[in-house]
Short mmCIF file of C-alpha atoms and ligand atoms in Angstrom, two decimals:
data_model
loop_
_atom_site.label_atom_id
_atom_site.label_comp_id
_atom_site.label_asym_id
_atom_site.label_seq_id
_atom_site.Cartn_x
_atom_site.Cartn_y
_atom_site.Cartn_z
CA MET A 239 -10.57 -49.50 120.19
CA ALA A 240 -9.35 -46.14 118.97
CA GLU A 241 -7.25 -44.06 121.31
CA ILE A 242 -8.56 -40.54 121.94
CA VAL A 243 -5.59 -38.17 122.20
CA ALA A 244 -5.72 -34.41 122.83
CA ALA A 245 -4.79 -32.35 119.76
CA GLY A 246 -1.80 -30.85 121.59
CA GLU A 247 -0.22 -34.29 122.00
CA ALA A 248 -1.39 -36.17 118.91
CA MET A 249 0.73 -34.77 116.08
CA GLU A 250 3.54 -37.36 115.94
CA ARG A 251 1.20 -40.33 116.31
CA ALA A 252 -1.13 -38.96 113.61
CA LEU A 253 1.81 -38.45 111.23
CA GLU A 254 3.07 -41.95 111.86
CA LEU A 255 -0.30 -43.52 111.05
CA LEU A 256 -0.78 -41.43 107.90
CA GLU A 257 2.75 -42.19 106.68
CA GLY A 258 1.91 -45.87 107.10
CA GLY A 259 -1.19 -45.59 104.92
CA ASP A 260 -3.63 -45.65 107.83
CA VAL A 261 -6.50 -43.30 108.67
CA VAL A 262 -6.89 -40.82 111.57
CA ALA A 263 -9.98 -38.98 112.79
CA ILE A 264 -9.19 -35.28 113.09
CA PRO A 265 -11.03 -32.18 114.24
CA THR A 266 -11.72 -29.43 111.72
CA GLU A 267 -13.77 -26.26 112.25
CA THR A 268 -16.81 -27.85 110.53
CA VAL A 269 -17.08 -31.49 111.68
CA TYR A 270 -14.61 -34.26 112.50
CA GLY A 271 -12.99 -35.75 109.40
CA LEU A 272 -11.72 -39.25 108.76
CA ALA A 273 -8.40 -38.43 107.11
CA GLY A 274 -6.05 -40.41 104.91
CA ASP A 275 -3.13 -39.41 102.67
CA ALA A 276 -4.81 -38.32 99.42
CA THR A 277 -1.86 -39.60 97.39
CA ASN A 278 -1.96 -43.12 98.91
CA GLY A 279 -4.59 -45.45 97.42
CA ILE A 280 -4.54 -47.86 100.34
CA GLY A 281 -5.05 -45.00 102.81
CA VAL A 282 -7.98 -43.70 100.77
CA ALA A 283 -9.50 -47.18 100.45
CA ARG A 284 -9.29 -47.51 104.24
CA ILE A 285 -11.43 -44.38 104.61
CA PHE A 286 -14.25 -45.97 102.61
CA GLU A 287 -13.78 -49.25 104.46
CA ALA A 288 -13.94 -47.64 107.92
CA LYS A 289 -17.05 -45.65 106.97
CA GLY A 290 -18.69 -48.72 105.48
CA ARG A 291 -19.54 -46.66 102.41
CA PRO A 292 -21.34 -48.84 99.91
CA ARG A 293 -20.26 -46.48 97.15
CA PHE A 294 -17.21 -44.47 96.26
CA ASN A 295 -18.38 -40.87 96.44
CA PRO A 296 -15.68 -38.37 95.60
CA LEU A 297 -13.99 -36.98 98.72
CA ILE A 298 -12.77 -33.50 99.61
CA ALA A 299 -8.99 -33.06 99.51
CA HIS A 300 -7.79 -30.84 102.34
CA VAL A 301 -4.78 -28.56 101.82
CA ALA A 302 -2.51 -26.53 104.09
CA ASP A 303 -2.13 -23.44 101.90
CA LEU A 304 -2.97 -21.93 98.53
CA ALA A 305 0.33 -23.07 97.02
CA MET A 306 -0.55 -26.71 97.74
CA ALA A 307 -4.04 -26.13 96.34
CA GLU A 308 -2.61 -24.71 93.10
CA ARG A 309 -0.38 -27.75 92.65
CA ILE A 310 -3.53 -29.89 92.72
CA ALA A 311 -6.12 -27.85 90.81
CA LEU A 312 -6.42 -25.15 88.17
CA PHE A 313 -7.76 -21.95 89.71
CA ASP A 314 -9.68 -19.42 87.64
CA PRO A 315 -9.63 -15.81 88.98
CA LEU A 316 -13.02 -16.14 90.72
CA SER A 317 -12.08 -19.34 92.57
CA LYS A 318 -8.81 -17.76 93.62
CA ARG A 319 -10.56 -14.71 94.97
CA LEU A 320 -12.92 -16.91 97.02
CA ALA A 321 -10.04 -18.99 98.34
CA GLN A 322 -8.04 -15.92 99.32
CA ALA A 323 -11.01 -14.39 101.11
CA LEU A 324 -12.48 -17.45 102.82
CA TRP A 325 -9.65 -19.93 103.45
CA PRO A 326 -8.97 -21.36 105.91
CA GLY A 327 -12.67 -21.90 106.51
CA PRO A 328 -15.77 -23.92 105.68
CA LEU A 329 -15.71 -23.34 101.91
CA THR A 330 -15.02 -26.18 99.46
CA LEU A 331 -14.26 -25.36 95.82
CA VAL A 332 -14.76 -27.86 92.99
CA LEU A 333 -12.10 -27.20 90.37
CA PRO A 334 -10.49 -28.91 87.36
CA GLN A 335 -7.58 -31.13 88.41
CA ARG A 336 -4.06 -30.24 87.38
CA PRO A 337 -2.75 -33.22 85.40
CA GLY A 338 -0.07 -35.21 87.23
CA ASN A 339 -1.02 -33.79 90.63
CA GLY A 340 -0.40 -37.10 92.40
CA ILE A 341 -3.91 -37.29 93.87
CA HIS A 342 -5.06 -40.89 93.95
CA PRO A 343 -8.04 -41.38 91.57
CA LEU A 344 -10.08 -43.05 94.32
CA VAL A 345 -10.27 -39.61 96.02
CA THR A 346 -12.13 -38.12 93.05
CA ALA A 347 -13.90 -41.34 92.01
CA GLY A 348 -12.12 -40.96 88.68
CA LEU A 349 -13.58 -37.49 87.92
CA ASP A 350 -11.39 -34.85 86.31
CA THR A 351 -12.50 -32.28 88.88
CA ILE A 352 -11.59 -32.18 92.57
CA ALA A 353 -13.17 -30.70 95.69
CA LEU A 354 -10.63 -28.71 97.75
CA ARG A 355 -10.73 -26.97 101.08
CA MET A 356 -8.30 -25.55 103.62
CA PRO A 357 -9.34 -26.40 107.19
CA LYS A 358 -8.54 -24.46 110.35
CA GLY A 359 -6.69 -25.77 113.36
CA PHE A 360 -5.14 -29.20 113.90
CA GLY A 361 -5.99 -30.43 110.38
CA GLY A 362 -4.14 -27.56 108.75
CA ASP A 363 -1.07 -28.10 110.94
CA LEU A 364 -1.12 -31.83 110.23
CA ILE A 365 -1.23 -31.29 106.45
CA THR A 366 1.68 -28.83 106.69
CA ARG A 367 3.74 -31.38 108.61
CA LEU A 368 2.79 -34.27 106.30
CA GLY A 369 3.49 -32.11 103.24
CA ARG A 370 0.69 -33.81 101.33
CA PRO A 371 -3.08 -33.24 101.07
CA LEU A 372 -5.49 -35.27 103.18
CA ALA A 373 -8.69 -36.81 101.83
CA ALA A 374 -11.30 -36.54 104.55
CA PRO A 375 -15.03 -37.17 104.52
CA SER A 376 -16.97 -36.63 107.71
CA ALA A 377 -15.92 -39.10 110.42
CA ASN A 378 -19.13 -41.08 110.71
CA SER A 379 -20.21 -44.43 109.40
CA SER A 380 -22.27 -44.36 106.24
CA GLY A 381 -25.87 -43.27 106.86
CA LYS A 382 -25.16 -41.69 110.26
CA ILE A 383 -24.92 -37.99 110.98
CA SER A 384 -21.58 -36.21 111.07
CA ALA A 385 -19.67 -36.26 114.35
CA THR A 386 -18.84 -32.98 116.06
CA THR A 387 -16.99 -34.36 119.11
CA ALA A 388 -14.15 -36.85 119.53
CA GLU A 389 -16.40 -38.98 121.77
CA ALA A 390 -19.03 -39.23 119.04
CA VAL A 391 -16.37 -40.33 116.53
CA ALA A 392 -15.03 -42.97 118.91
CA ALA A 393 -18.51 -44.28 119.72
CA ASP A 394 -19.27 -44.73 116.02
CA LEU A 395 -15.94 -45.68 114.39
CA GLY A 396 -13.80 -46.57 117.42
CA ALA A 397 -13.67 -50.28 116.65
CA ARG A 398 -12.43 -49.65 113.10
CA ILE A 399 -9.79 -46.94 113.53
CA ARG A 400 -6.77 -46.42 115.78
CA LEU A 401 -6.68 -42.73 116.64
CA VAL A 402 -9.17 -39.96 117.26
CA VAL A 403 -7.52 -36.57 117.71
CA ASP A 404 -9.54 -34.61 120.24
CA GLY A 405 -9.87 -30.92 119.47
CA GLY A 406 -13.06 -30.44 121.47
CA ALA A 407 -16.44 -29.71 119.93
CA THR A 408 -16.16 -28.41 116.36
CA PRO A 409 -17.12 -24.71 116.23
CA VAL A 410 -19.17 -24.77 113.00
CA GLY A 411 -20.83 -28.15 113.48
CA LEU A 412 -21.98 -28.38 109.88
CA GLU A 413 -20.08 -29.54 106.81
CA SER A 414 -18.48 -27.02 104.47
CA THR A 415 -20.38 -25.20 101.75
CA ILE A 416 -19.45 -26.63 98.33
CA VAL A 417 -19.44 -24.42 95.24
CA LYS A 418 -18.28 -24.97 91.71
CA VAL A 419 -17.20 -22.33 89.23
CA GLU A 420 -18.62 -22.99 85.79
CA GLY A 421 -17.63 -20.57 83.07
CA GLY A 422 -17.89 -17.42 85.17
CA THR A 423 -20.94 -18.60 87.12
CA LEU A 424 -21.01 -20.12 90.59
CA ARG A 425 -23.15 -23.09 91.50
CA LEU A 426 -24.03 -24.11 95.04
CA LEU A 427 -23.55 -27.88 95.22
CA ARG A 428 -24.07 -28.22 98.99
CA PRO A 429 -25.17 -25.57 101.46
CA GLY A 430 -23.01 -25.66 104.58
CA GLY A 431 -20.89 -23.81 107.09
CA ILE A 432 -20.51 -20.56 105.12
CA ALA A 433 -23.72 -18.81 104.11
CA ALA A 434 -24.40 -18.39 100.40
CA GLU A 435 -24.80 -14.63 100.93
CA GLU A 436 -21.28 -14.35 102.28
CA ILE A 437 -19.90 -16.06 99.19
CA GLU A 438 -22.09 -13.92 96.91
CA ALA A 439 -20.81 -10.74 98.58
CA ILE A 440 -17.21 -11.67 97.79
CA ALA A 441 -17.91 -13.04 94.31
CA GLY A 442 -20.17 -10.15 93.32
CA ILE A 443 -22.57 -12.60 91.65
CA LYS A 444 -25.50 -14.75 92.75
CA LEU A 445 -25.04 -18.47 93.33
CA LEU A 446 -26.95 -20.73 90.97
CA ARG A 447 -28.96 -23.38 92.77
CA GLY A 448 -30.58 -26.67 91.97
CA ALA A 449 -29.32 -29.56 89.95
CA THR A 450 -28.92 -29.30 86.20
CA ALA A 451 -27.85 -32.13 83.90
CA GLY A 452 -24.60 -33.55 85.18
CA ILE A 453 -24.60 -31.45 88.32
CA GLU A 454 -24.82 -32.91 91.74
CA ALA A 455 -27.07 -31.90 94.61
CA PRO A 456 -26.06 -32.78 98.18
CA GLY A 457 -25.34 -36.48 98.22
CA MET A 458 -26.55 -36.83 94.64
CA LEU A 459 -23.87 -37.14 92.08
CA ALA A 460 -24.92 -37.53 88.48
CA SER A 461 -21.46 -37.26 87.00
CA HIS A 462 -19.44 -40.44 87.23
CA TYR A 463 -16.31 -41.57 85.59
CA ALA A 464 -17.33 -43.62 82.56
CA PRO A 465 -14.75 -45.15 80.25
CA GLY A 466 -15.12 -44.44 76.55
CA ALA A 467 -15.05 -48.17 75.79
CA PRO A 468 -18.09 -50.26 76.71
CA VAL A 469 -17.71 -52.31 79.90
CA ARG A 470 -18.88 -55.93 80.35
CA LEU A 471 -19.21 -57.27 83.88
CA ASN A 472 -18.82 -60.71 85.49
CA VAL A 473 -17.06 -62.00 82.43
CA GLU A 474 -15.99 -65.62 82.32
CA LYS A 475 -14.81 -65.67 78.72
CA ILE A 476 -13.27 -62.74 76.89
CA ALA A 477 -13.69 -61.85 73.24
CA LYS A 478 -10.93 -60.98 70.79
CA GLY A 479 -9.76 -57.37 71.07
CA GLU A 480 -11.14 -56.91 74.57
CA ALA A 481 -9.11 -55.58 77.48
CA LEU A 482 -9.36 -57.55 80.72
CA LEU A 483 -9.80 -56.11 84.19
CA ALA A 484 -8.95 -59.12 86.32
CA PHE A 485 -9.32 -59.93 90.00
CA GLY A 486 -7.62 -62.66 92.04
CA GLY A 487 -5.77 -65.71 90.84
CA HIS A 488 -8.22 -67.37 88.46
CA ARG A 489 -8.30 -65.91 84.88
CA ALA A 490 -11.28 -65.72 82.56
CA GLU A 491 -11.17 -68.02 79.55
CA GLY A 492 -9.28 -66.55 76.61
CA TRP A 493 -7.26 -64.15 78.79
CA GLN A 494 -4.08 -64.86 76.81
CA GLY A 495 -5.62 -62.99 73.86
CA ALA A 496 -6.55 -59.88 75.85
CA ALA A 497 -5.58 -56.59 74.19
CA ALA A 498 -4.46 -55.35 77.62
CA LEU A 499 -4.65 -56.74 81.13
CA ARG A 500 -4.66 -55.26 84.62
CA ASN A 501 -5.26 -57.26 87.78
CA LEU A 502 -7.02 -55.24 90.52
CA SER A 503 -5.47 -57.54 93.12
CA ALA A 504 -3.67 -60.77 92.34
CA SER A 505 -4.05 -61.85 95.97
CA GLY A 506 -7.79 -61.06 96.01
CA ASP A 507 -7.44 -58.15 98.48
CA LEU A 508 -10.48 -55.85 98.05
CA ARG A 509 -8.70 -52.89 99.64
CA GLU A 510 -5.93 -53.14 97.08
CA ALA A 511 -8.55 -53.60 94.34
CA ALA A 512 -10.40 -50.45 95.41
CA SER A 513 -7.22 -48.43 95.32
CA ASN A 514 -6.45 -49.66 91.79
CA LEU A 515 -9.96 -49.49 90.33
CA PHE A 516 -10.16 -46.07 88.68
CA ALA A 517 -6.55 -45.95 87.53
CA TYR A 518 -6.80 -49.38 85.88
CA LEU A 519 -10.12 -48.60 84.18
CA GLN A 520 -8.51 -45.47 82.74
CA GLU A 521 -5.42 -47.37 81.59
CA LEU A 522 -7.46 -50.10 79.90
CA ASP A 523 -9.66 -47.46 78.29
CA ARG A 524 -6.57 -45.76 76.87
CA SER A 525 -5.27 -49.08 75.50
CA GLY A 526 -7.59 -48.74 72.51
CA ALA A 527 -9.39 -52.03 73.20
CA THR A 528 -12.88 -52.47 71.71
CA SER A 529 -14.35 -53.06 75.17
CA ILE A 530 -13.34 -53.75 78.75
CA ALA A 531 -14.23 -57.15 80.21
CA VAL A 532 -14.33 -57.33 84.00
CA GLU A 533 -13.97 -60.57 85.95
CA PRO A 534 -16.43 -61.25 88.80
CA ILE A 535 -15.60 -59.40 92.03
CA PRO A 536 -16.99 -60.53 95.39
CA PHE A 537 -19.54 -58.29 97.11
CA ASP A 538 -18.20 -58.41 100.65
CA GLY A 539 -16.43 -55.47 102.32
CA LEU A 540 -15.27 -52.87 99.78
CA GLY A 541 -16.48 -55.26 97.05
CA GLU A 542 -19.94 -53.71 97.26
CA ALA A 543 -18.59 -50.26 96.41
CA ILE A 544 -16.34 -51.66 93.69
CA ASN A 545 -19.29 -53.48 92.10
CA ASP A 546 -21.44 -50.35 92.40
CA ARG A 547 -18.89 -48.25 90.52
CA LEU A 548 -18.37 -50.94 87.90
CA ALA A 549 -22.13 -51.20 87.35
CA ARG A 550 -22.21 -47.44 86.75
CA ALA A 551 -19.29 -47.67 84.36
CA ALA A 552 -21.15 -50.42 82.46
CA ALA A 553 -24.58 -48.74 82.48
CA PRO A 554 -26.11 -47.59 79.18
CA ARG A 555 -24.69 -44.11 78.53
CA ASP A 556 -27.99 -42.30 77.94
CA ILE A 557 -29.29 -43.17 81.41
CA SER A 558 -27.89 -40.85 84.08
CA THR A 559 -27.64 -42.44 87.47
CA SER A 560 -27.83 -40.65 90.77
CA GLU A 561 -26.78 -41.78 94.17
CA THR A 562 -27.30 -41.05 97.81
O1 TXA B 721 -16.83 -29.90 106.24
C1 TXA B 721 -16.58 -30.77 105.42
O2 TXA B 721 -16.64 -30.55 104.19
C2 TXA B 721 -16.16 -32.15 105.94
C3 TXA B 721 -14.88 -31.95 106.74
C4 TXA B 721 -14.34 -33.24 107.29
O3 TXA B 721 -13.92 -31.30 105.95
N1 TXA B 721 -15.99 -33.07 104.88
C5 TXA B 721 -17.05 -33.60 104.17
O4 TXA B 721 -16.69 -34.50 103.18
O5 TXA B 721 -18.21 -33.30 104.36
P1 TXA B 721 -17.70 -35.54 102.51
O6 TXA B 721 -16.84 -36.55 101.80
O7 TXA B 721 -18.67 -36.08 103.48
O8 TXA B 721 -18.45 -34.72 101.41
C6 TXA B 721 -17.87 -34.54 100.15
C7 TXA B 721 -18.92 -34.18 99.14
C8 TXA B 721 -19.41 -35.38 98.32
O9 TXA B 721 -20.59 -35.93 98.86
C9 TXA B 721 -19.68 -34.80 96.97
O10 TXA B 721 -21.04 -34.46 96.86
C10 TXA B 721 -18.86 -33.53 96.93
O11 TXA B 721 -18.28 -33.35 98.17
N2 TXA B 721 -17.76 -33.64 95.95
C11 TXA B 721 -16.51 -34.12 96.13
N3 TXA B 721 -15.82 -34.07 95.00
C12 TXA B 721 -16.61 -33.55 94.06
C13 TXA B 721 -16.46 -33.23 92.67
N4 TXA B 721 -15.33 -33.46 92.02
N5 TXA B 721 -17.52 -32.70 92.05
C14 TXA B 721 -18.66 -32.46 92.71
N6 TXA B 721 -18.88 -32.73 94.02
C15 TXA B 721 -17.87 -33.27 94.67
MG1 MG B 722 -20.63 -36.88 105.30
#
């Protein structure tokens, strides 16, 4: 069972767990977050595992200050103005990623944009001490409502995590508002802890609402990472010129002729496979192979989310998928 430790006494233990690639439930001003080091693929995979998320939705990366945010993402003047006015606070900005930012691709589900926010309180202090951003979705198991007290986190996730940092009831109690700047316009992707009007007053423009092609509504994400090369799943025999995305110790027939090969996990560890998934797909895509053949991956544990993402990567490109 997870230990519940008061925020005033939890810093060293939280740092130790995060440094070791583990997750920690932390208070923020909005809701409790289930945090992992955003640069550590195993830590990020553990977040999905603890939440029992059947899919890899992109997560919010939490930063300690604007300098850290600017090392991760490319700020246009409007985004910067919003960040300066409303951070720390319940505003999340979706921005283009800065290449080479060190963020693990599982955080962004392979997208080239990233959601960023600067939390108040213990979370902010923890990120400063760690010196790296924290990926943190709400600290609840998939399908349940967000937790606003340490006790609620422990009751839900206590058997699957080691530490809940208790900062009392979260003052906002609602997840952050998510907006995206698109060519001088602002789109509301998720209403939340900061009212749209407050953002509009600072931006001097109205927020666009509602989903358009490729834009995600709350919990609905139409844009997914899709490799340029076609993807074939559950492959037992590979064709000439294909790249192979392998799993485990048993190779598909013809593997010696693969144009490129990456093994998600030679030992068959689904957590390791999840942490390698997006990076390896991108590498095989860049290899110039005619297509990417993927070996069968079991459906248990994180395997369900891995198979979900692979199915999306393999789906016909003119059909846009959405998710909940
Ligand atoms: O208040 C909050 O925002 C809490 C606390 C813990 O900070 N966090 C939170 O995270 O609600 P999460 O993972 O439950 O919600 C993240 C949502 C995703 O569902 C997705 O819709 C959106 O953020 N998102 C993340 N990255 C995105 C991206 N690159 N483009 C569009 N939407 C993105
Ligand atoms: Mg949530």
